[in-house]
Amino acid sequence: MTDFVCPRCRGALDRESPDGFFCPSDRLTFERRRGIWRFLTPEAIARTAGFIREYETVRQAEGRGWPTSNDYRMLPQTDPADPLAGMWRIRAASFRCFEQRVLGRMTGKQRVADLGAGSGWLAYRIAIQGHSVDAVDLLDNDWDGLGAHRHYEDAFRPVQASFDELPYRPEVFNLVVFNAAFHYSVDYETTLEHTLAVLKPGGVIAVIDTPVYRREESGRRMVAEREHEFTGRFGFPSNALPLENFLTYERLEKLASSHDLAVRMHFPRASLRRRLEPLAARLRGRREPARFPVIVLATKQP
């Protein structure tokens, strides 16, 4: 029995071939091409086309992509000369915290979904610890999207799908991870509802490297600053989708409460410079800097 369902109607699929499913209700075909299961509906393809185009433009300009398979498999560790080495140091600290506080406390083989998986580095890191992982993303390019799965020796299953149209039957996963991705939701409530539908009772959602602020105004200023910068650099503000973009502690508590979830936050070990950033911002009259806790949303046991 497959754990895939039609992302539009949630109905059962007919297996047409080893690389294809068919939804008899919606008359849609979902195939595996270039090693990636394709579960974007026609509506999702149209809705996300502008976002993907702008997102890939920005990521290419940032210097994403690496020359060798070993470079991908080493992530989040990178060469100090990498143009994004500073960002990857933050990602590495977050991953260590996630590994210690979340993954390391789960016993036995887990069924895991990495939502917003990008190049798949986190899915790979989880998979080599013995877990079964699906890497889910909109992007399928071979340098920063699911096409990069070729660097990881089939360690995980790449699935092209939307957060809000997950192609899974109910209660498949023990753990769902949003790795620097939850803030790409267009509506947190909807995304949580779809995530909880595929999570087993007693399962866990981990949100990593999503910016969190004490004040909503700080998050809005961050978004305005970024859109101004992108307009100057690229000619567009990179807001093709009305993304949520950030969390506040108050919003997080309300989300957890509305879905009957227990929430815990673990803060990765930070450098002295990063620990002093809030004080420096206050002294200079700047907006508060974001914090990036590992957020754990735990469901209740049945």
Short mmCIF file of N, CA and C in Angstrom, two decimals, residues 43-172:
data_model
loop_
_atom_site.label_atom_id
_atom_site.label_comp_id
_atom_site.label_asym_id
_atom_site.label_seq_id
_atom_site.Cartn_x
_atom_site.Cartn_y
_atom_site.Cartn_z
N GLU A 43 -3.04 23.68 -10.52
CA GLU A 43 -3.28 24.95 -9.84
C GLU A 43 -2.04 25.40 -9.06
N ALA A 44 -1.38 24.45 -8.41
CA ALA A 44 -0.18 24.79 -7.63
C ALA A 44 0.95 25.25 -8.55
N ILE A 45 1.08 24.61 -9.70
CA ILE A 45 2.11 25.01 -10.66
C ILE A 45 1.90 26.45 -11.09
N ALA A 46 0.66 26.80 -11.42
CA ALA A 46 0.37 28.17 -11.85
C ALA A 46 0.56 29.17 -10.71
N ARG A 47 0.14 28.78 -9.52
CA ARG A 47 0.20 29.69 -8.36
C ARG A 47 1.63 29.98 -7.94
N THR A 48 2.52 29.03 -8.08
CA THR A 48 3.88 29.18 -7.54
C THR A 48 4.93 29.54 -8.58
N ALA A 49 4.55 29.63 -9.84
CA ALA A 49 5.53 29.85 -10.90
C ALA A 49 6.33 31.13 -10.69
N GLY A 50 5.65 32.23 -10.36
CA GLY A 50 6.34 33.50 -10.15
C GLY A 50 7.26 33.44 -8.94
N PHE A 51 6.79 32.83 -7.86
CA PHE A 51 7.63 32.69 -6.67
C PHE A 51 8.89 31.89 -6.98
N ILE A 52 8.76 30.77 -7.66
CA ILE A 52 9.92 29.93 -7.97
C ILE A 52 10.91 30.69 -8.84
N ARG A 53 10.42 31.40 -9.83
CA ARG A 53 11.29 32.15 -10.73
C ARG A 53 12.10 33.19 -9.94
N GLU A 54 11.44 33.95 -9.08
CA GLU A 54 12.14 34.97 -8.30
C GLU A 54 13.07 34.34 -7.26
N TYR A 55 12.62 33.30 -6.62
CA TYR A 55 13.41 32.64 -5.59
C TYR A 55 14.71 32.09 -6.17
N GLU A 56 14.63 31.44 -7.32
CA GLU A 56 15.83 30.89 -7.94
C GLU A 56 16.78 31.99 -8.39
N THR A 57 16.25 33.11 -8.85
CA THR A 57 17.10 34.24 -9.23
C THR A 57 17.91 34.74 -8.05
N VAL A 58 17.24 34.90 -6.91
CA VAL A 58 17.93 35.37 -5.70
C VAL A 58 18.95 34.35 -5.23
N ARG A 59 18.59 33.07 -5.22
CA ARG A 59 19.49 32.04 -4.71
C ARG A 59 20.73 31.91 -5.60
N GLN A 60 20.57 32.04 -6.90
CA GLN A 60 21.73 31.99 -7.77
C GLN A 60 22.66 33.17 -7.50
N ALA A 61 22.09 34.36 -7.31
CA ALA A 61 22.90 35.54 -7.02
C ALA A 61 23.64 35.40 -5.69
N GLU A 62 23.06 34.66 -4.75
CA GLU A 62 23.70 34.45 -3.45
C GLU A 62 24.86 33.47 -3.51
N GLY A 63 24.98 32.75 -4.61
CA GLY A 63 26.07 31.79 -4.74
C GLY A 63 25.72 30.39 -4.27
N ARG A 64 24.43 30.03 -4.36
CA ARG A 64 24.03 28.68 -3.96
C ARG A 64 24.54 27.66 -4.99
N GLY A 65 24.70 26.43 -4.53
CA GLY A 65 25.19 25.36 -5.39
C GLY A 65 26.67 25.12 -5.14
N TRP A 66 27.09 23.86 -5.28
CA TRP A 66 28.47 23.48 -4.96
C TRP A 66 29.01 22.57 -6.06
N PRO A 67 30.32 22.55 -6.24
CA PRO A 67 30.89 21.84 -7.40
C PRO A 67 30.91 20.33 -7.29
N THR A 68 30.94 19.76 -6.07
CA THR A 68 31.08 18.31 -5.95
C THR A 68 30.00 17.72 -5.05
N SER A 69 29.78 16.43 -5.22
CA SER A 69 28.83 15.72 -4.36
C SER A 69 29.28 15.75 -2.91
N ASN A 70 30.58 15.68 -2.69
CA ASN A 70 31.08 15.72 -1.31
C ASN A 70 30.73 17.04 -0.64
N ASP A 71 30.74 18.15 -1.40
CA ASP A 71 30.35 19.45 -0.83
C ASP A 71 28.91 19.39 -0.31
N TYR A 72 28.03 18.78 -1.08
CA TYR A 72 26.63 18.66 -0.64
C TYR A 72 26.52 17.78 0.59
N ARG A 73 27.24 16.67 0.58
CA ARG A 73 27.12 15.73 1.70
C ARG A 73 27.75 16.26 2.98
N MET A 74 28.61 17.25 2.88
CA MET A 74 29.24 17.85 4.06
C MET A 74 28.36 18.90 4.72
N LEU A 75 27.37 19.43 4.00
CA LEU A 75 26.51 20.47 4.58
C LEU A 75 25.86 19.99 5.87
N PRO A 76 25.73 20.85 6.87
CA PRO A 76 25.89 22.31 6.86
C PRO A 76 27.31 22.83 7.06
N GLN A 77 28.30 21.95 7.03
CA GLN A 77 29.68 22.40 7.09
C GLN A 77 30.12 22.86 5.70
N THR A 78 30.76 24.00 5.61
CA THR A 78 31.19 24.52 4.33
C THR A 78 32.62 25.05 4.42
N ASP A 79 33.21 25.25 3.27
CA ASP A 79 34.53 25.88 3.19
C ASP A 79 34.42 27.31 3.73
N PRO A 80 35.37 27.76 4.55
CA PRO A 80 35.32 29.14 5.04
C PRO A 80 35.28 30.19 3.94
N ALA A 81 35.72 29.82 2.74
CA ALA A 81 35.70 30.76 1.62
C ALA A 81 34.34 30.82 0.93
N ASP A 82 33.43 29.96 1.30
CA ASP A 82 32.10 29.97 0.71
C ASP A 82 31.47 31.35 0.94
N PRO A 83 30.82 31.93 -0.09
CA PRO A 83 30.23 33.27 0.09
C PRO A 83 29.13 33.30 1.16
N LEU A 84 28.58 32.14 1.50
CA LEU A 84 27.53 32.08 2.52
C LEU A 84 28.00 31.34 3.77
N ALA A 85 29.29 31.39 4.02
CA ALA A 85 29.85 30.65 5.17
C ALA A 85 29.25 31.11 6.49
N GLY A 86 28.99 32.41 6.64
CA GLY A 86 28.40 32.92 7.87
C GLY A 86 27.00 32.37 8.10
N MET A 87 26.20 32.33 7.04
CA MET A 87 24.86 31.76 7.15
C MET A 87 24.93 30.29 7.51
N TRP A 88 25.85 29.56 6.90
CA TRP A 88 25.95 28.13 7.17
C TRP A 88 26.43 27.85 8.59
N ARG A 89 27.18 28.76 9.18
CA ARG A 89 27.55 28.56 10.59
C ARG A 89 26.30 28.60 11.48
N ILE A 90 25.37 29.50 11.15
CA ILE A 90 24.11 29.57 11.89
C ILE A 90 23.30 28.29 11.67
N ARG A 91 23.24 27.83 10.40
CA ARG A 91 22.51 26.59 10.10
C ARG A 91 23.13 25.40 10.84
N ALA A 92 24.46 25.38 10.92
CA ALA A 92 25.12 24.26 11.59
C ALA A 92 24.79 24.25 13.08
N ALA A 93 24.76 25.43 13.70
CA ALA A 93 24.41 25.51 15.13
C ALA A 93 22.97 25.06 15.34
N SER A 94 22.07 25.47 14.45
CA SER A 94 20.68 25.05 14.56
C SER A 94 20.55 23.54 14.39
N PHE A 95 21.29 22.98 13.44
CA PHE A 95 21.22 21.54 13.21
C PHE A 95 21.72 20.77 14.43
N ARG A 96 22.82 21.22 15.03
CA ARG A 96 23.33 20.54 16.23
C ARG A 96 22.29 20.57 17.34
N CYS A 97 21.63 21.71 17.51
CA CYS A 97 20.60 21.82 18.53
C CYS A 97 19.43 20.89 18.22
N PHE A 98 18.99 20.85 16.97
CA PHE A 98 17.91 19.95 16.55
C PHE A 98 18.30 18.50 16.78
N GLU A 99 19.52 18.18 16.43
CA GLU A 99 20.00 16.80 16.57
C GLU A 99 20.00 16.36 18.04
N GLN A 100 20.44 17.26 18.91
CA GLN A 100 20.52 16.93 20.33
C GLN A 100 19.17 16.95 21.02
N ARG A 101 18.38 17.96 20.72
CA ARG A 101 17.14 18.19 21.47
C ARG A 101 15.91 17.49 20.89
N VAL A 102 15.97 17.13 19.61
CA VAL A 102 14.79 16.54 18.98
C VAL A 102 15.12 15.14 18.47
N LEU A 103 15.93 15.06 17.43
CA LEU A 103 16.18 13.77 16.78
C LEU A 103 16.83 12.77 17.74
N GLY A 104 17.78 13.23 18.53
CA GLY A 104 18.49 12.33 19.43
C GLY A 104 17.65 11.77 20.54
N ARG A 105 16.49 12.36 20.78
CA ARG A 105 15.60 11.89 21.84
C ARG A 105 14.49 10.97 21.33
N MET A 106 14.52 10.68 20.04
CA MET A 106 13.54 9.76 19.45
C MET A 106 14.19 8.40 19.31
N THR A 107 13.50 7.37 19.74
CA THR A 107 14.06 6.02 19.73
C THR A 107 13.50 5.23 18.57
N GLY A 108 14.35 4.41 17.98
CA GLY A 108 13.93 3.58 16.86
C GLY A 108 13.93 4.32 15.55
N LYS A 109 13.63 3.60 14.47
CA LYS A 109 13.57 4.18 13.14
C LYS A 109 12.33 5.04 13.00
N GLN A 110 12.51 6.28 12.58
CA GLN A 110 11.41 7.23 12.46
C GLN A 110 11.08 7.48 10.99
N ARG A 111 9.82 7.78 10.76
CA ARG A 111 9.37 8.21 9.43
C ARG A 111 9.32 9.73 9.46
N VAL A 112 10.11 10.38 8.61
CA VAL A 112 10.35 11.82 8.71
C VAL A 112 10.02 12.50 7.38
N ALA A 113 9.40 13.68 7.48
CA ALA A 113 9.20 14.56 6.32
C ALA A 113 10.00 15.83 6.53
N ASP A 114 10.85 16.16 5.57
CA ASP A 114 11.60 17.41 5.56
C ASP A 114 10.90 18.34 4.59
N LEU A 115 10.08 19.26 5.12
CA LEU A 115 9.29 20.15 4.28
C LEU A 115 10.06 21.43 3.99
N GLY A 116 10.17 21.77 2.71
CA GLY A 116 11.04 22.87 2.31
C GLY A 116 12.48 22.40 2.29
N ALA A 117 12.70 21.20 1.74
CA ALA A 117 13.99 20.52 1.87
C ALA A 117 15.10 21.15 1.04
N GLY A 118 14.76 21.93 0.01
CA GLY A 118 15.80 22.54 -0.81
C GLY A 118 16.67 21.47 -1.45
N SER A 119 17.98 21.60 -1.27
CA SER A 119 18.92 20.66 -1.87
C SER A 119 18.94 19.30 -1.19
N GLY A 120 18.26 19.17 -0.05
CA GLY A 120 18.16 17.89 0.62
C GLY A 120 19.22 17.60 1.65
N TRP A 121 20.01 18.59 2.04
CA TRP A 121 21.11 18.30 2.97
C TRP A 121 20.60 17.81 4.32
N LEU A 122 19.51 18.41 4.83
CA LEU A 122 18.99 17.97 6.13
C LEU A 122 18.39 16.58 6.03
N ALA A 123 17.63 16.33 4.95
CA ALA A 123 17.07 15.00 4.74
C ALA A 123 18.18 13.95 4.74
N TYR A 124 19.29 14.27 4.10
CA TYR A 124 20.43 13.35 4.06
C TYR A 124 20.99 13.12 5.45
N ARG A 125 21.16 14.19 6.22
CA ARG A 125 21.72 14.07 7.56
C ARG A 125 20.84 13.20 8.46
N ILE A 126 19.54 13.33 8.30
CA ILE A 126 18.62 12.51 9.09
C ILE A 126 18.64 11.07 8.60
N ALA A 127 18.67 10.89 7.28
CA ALA A 127 18.61 9.54 6.71
C ALA A 127 19.82 8.70 7.09
N ILE A 128 21.01 9.30 7.12
CA ILE A 128 22.20 8.49 7.42
C ILE A 128 22.25 8.08 8.89
N GLN A 129 21.31 8.58 9.69
CA GLN A 129 21.18 8.11 11.07
C GLN A 129 20.16 6.97 11.18
N GLY A 130 19.72 6.45 10.02
CA GLY A 130 18.88 5.27 10.02
C GLY A 130 17.39 5.51 9.87
N HIS A 131 16.98 6.75 9.60
CA HIS A 131 15.56 7.07 9.49
C HIS A 131 15.12 7.08 8.03
N SER A 132 13.81 6.93 7.82
CA SER A 132 13.23 6.95 6.48
C SER A 132 12.67 8.35 6.22
N VAL A 133 13.18 9.02 5.19
CA VAL A 133 12.93 10.46 5.01
C VAL A 133 12.38 10.75 3.63
N ASP A 134 11.34 11.60 3.60
CA ASP A 134 10.88 12.23 2.36
C ASP A 134 11.33 13.69 2.38
N ALA A 135 11.98 14.12 1.30
CA ALA A 135 12.38 15.51 1.13
C ALA A 135 11.37 16.17 0.21
N VAL A 136 10.65 17.18 0.73
CA VAL A 136 9.54 17.80 0.01
C VAL A 136 9.87 19.26 -0.28
N ASP A 137 9.70 19.67 -1.53
CA ASP A 137 9.98 21.06 -1.89
C ASP A 137 9.27 21.39 -3.20
N LEU A 138 9.16 22.69 -3.48
CA LEU A 138 8.63 23.13 -4.77
C LEU A 138 9.70 23.09 -5.85
N LEU A 139 10.94 23.39 -5.48
CA LEU A 139 12.01 23.53 -6.45
C LEU A 139 12.55 22.16 -6.86
N ASP A 140 12.83 22.02 -8.15
CA ASP A 140 13.39 20.76 -8.63
C ASP A 140 14.70 20.94 -9.37
N ASN A 141 15.31 22.15 -9.31
CA ASN A 141 16.58 22.34 -10.00
C ASN A 141 17.65 21.44 -9.38
N ASP A 142 18.74 21.24 -10.09
CA ASP A 142 19.74 20.28 -9.63
C ASP A 142 20.89 20.90 -8.84
N TRP A 143 20.78 22.19 -8.51
CA TRP A 143 21.86 22.83 -7.74
C TRP A 143 21.39 23.29 -6.37
N ASP A 144 20.09 23.61 -6.21
CA ASP A 144 19.58 24.08 -4.93
C ASP A 144 18.20 23.51 -4.63
N GLY A 145 17.73 22.64 -5.49
CA GLY A 145 16.41 22.03 -5.32
C GLY A 145 16.50 20.52 -5.24
N LEU A 146 15.38 19.87 -5.44
CA LEU A 146 15.32 18.42 -5.26
C LEU A 146 16.18 17.65 -6.26
N GLY A 147 16.51 18.28 -7.40
CA GLY A 147 17.39 17.61 -8.36
C GLY A 147 18.76 17.31 -7.79
N ALA A 148 19.12 17.98 -6.69
CA ALA A 148 20.41 17.70 -6.05
C ALA A 148 20.42 16.36 -5.32
N HIS A 149 19.28 15.64 -5.33
CA HIS A 149 19.24 14.33 -4.66
C HIS A 149 20.29 13.39 -5.23
N ARG A 150 20.72 13.61 -6.47
CA ARG A 150 21.71 12.74 -7.10
C ARG A 150 23.04 12.72 -6.36
N HIS A 151 23.27 13.73 -5.52
CA HIS A 151 24.53 13.78 -4.76
C HIS A 151 24.50 12.91 -3.51
N TYR A 152 23.34 12.37 -3.16
CA TYR A 152 23.18 11.73 -1.84
C TYR A 152 22.93 10.23 -1.90
N GLU A 153 23.15 9.61 -3.04
CA GLU A 153 23.12 8.15 -3.15
C GLU A 153 21.79 7.55 -2.70
N ASP A 154 20.69 8.18 -3.12
CA ASP A 154 19.34 7.66 -2.85
C ASP A 154 19.06 7.49 -1.36
N ALA A 155 19.59 8.39 -0.54
CA ALA A 155 19.41 8.29 0.91
C ALA A 155 17.98 8.64 1.33
N PHE A 156 17.26 9.41 0.50
CA PHE A 156 15.90 9.84 0.84
C PHE A 156 15.05 9.87 -0.42
N ARG A 157 13.74 10.06 -0.24
CA ARG A 157 12.82 10.11 -1.36
C ARG A 157 12.44 11.55 -1.66
N PRO A 158 12.79 12.10 -2.83
CA PRO A 158 12.43 13.47 -3.18
C PRO A 158 11.00 13.55 -3.72
N VAL A 159 10.23 14.53 -3.19
CA VAL A 159 8.83 14.69 -3.57
C VAL A 159 8.56 16.17 -3.83
N GLN A 160 8.17 16.50 -5.03
CA GLN A 160 7.82 17.88 -5.36
C GLN A 160 6.35 18.10 -5.02
N ALA A 161 6.11 18.96 -4.04
CA ALA A 161 4.74 19.20 -3.57
C ALA A 161 4.69 20.49 -2.79
N SER A 162 3.48 20.96 -2.56
CA SER A 162 3.23 22.18 -1.79
C SER A 162 2.96 21.83 -0.33
N PHE A 163 3.37 22.74 0.58
CA PHE A 163 3.05 22.57 2.01
C PHE A 163 1.57 22.30 2.23
N ASP A 164 0.74 23.01 1.48
CA ASP A 164 -0.70 23.00 1.74
C ASP A 164 -1.46 22.02 0.85
N GLU A 165 -0.72 21.20 0.08
CA GLU A 165 -1.32 20.12 -0.70
C GLU A 165 -0.41 18.91 -0.59
N LEU A 166 -0.20 18.44 0.64
CA LEU A 166 0.71 17.32 0.85
C LEU A 166 0.08 16.03 0.33
N PRO A 167 0.81 15.26 -0.46
CA PRO A 167 0.22 14.09 -1.12
C PRO A 167 0.34 12.80 -0.29
N TYR A 168 -0.05 12.87 0.98
CA TYR A 168 0.11 11.73 1.87
C TYR A 168 -1.21 11.38 2.56
N ARG A 169 -1.39 10.09 2.78
CA ARG A 169 -2.54 9.65 3.56
C ARG A 169 -2.35 10.09 5.01
N PRO A 170 -3.38 10.04 5.84
CA PRO A 170 -3.25 10.49 7.23
C PRO A 170 -2.28 9.64 8.04
N GLU A 171 -1.64 10.31 8.99
CA GLU A 171 -0.82 9.67 10.02
C GLU A 171 0.30 8.81 9.44
N VAL A 172 1.15 9.44 8.63
CA VAL A 172 2.29 8.75 8.02
C VAL A 172 3.58 8.99 8.80
#
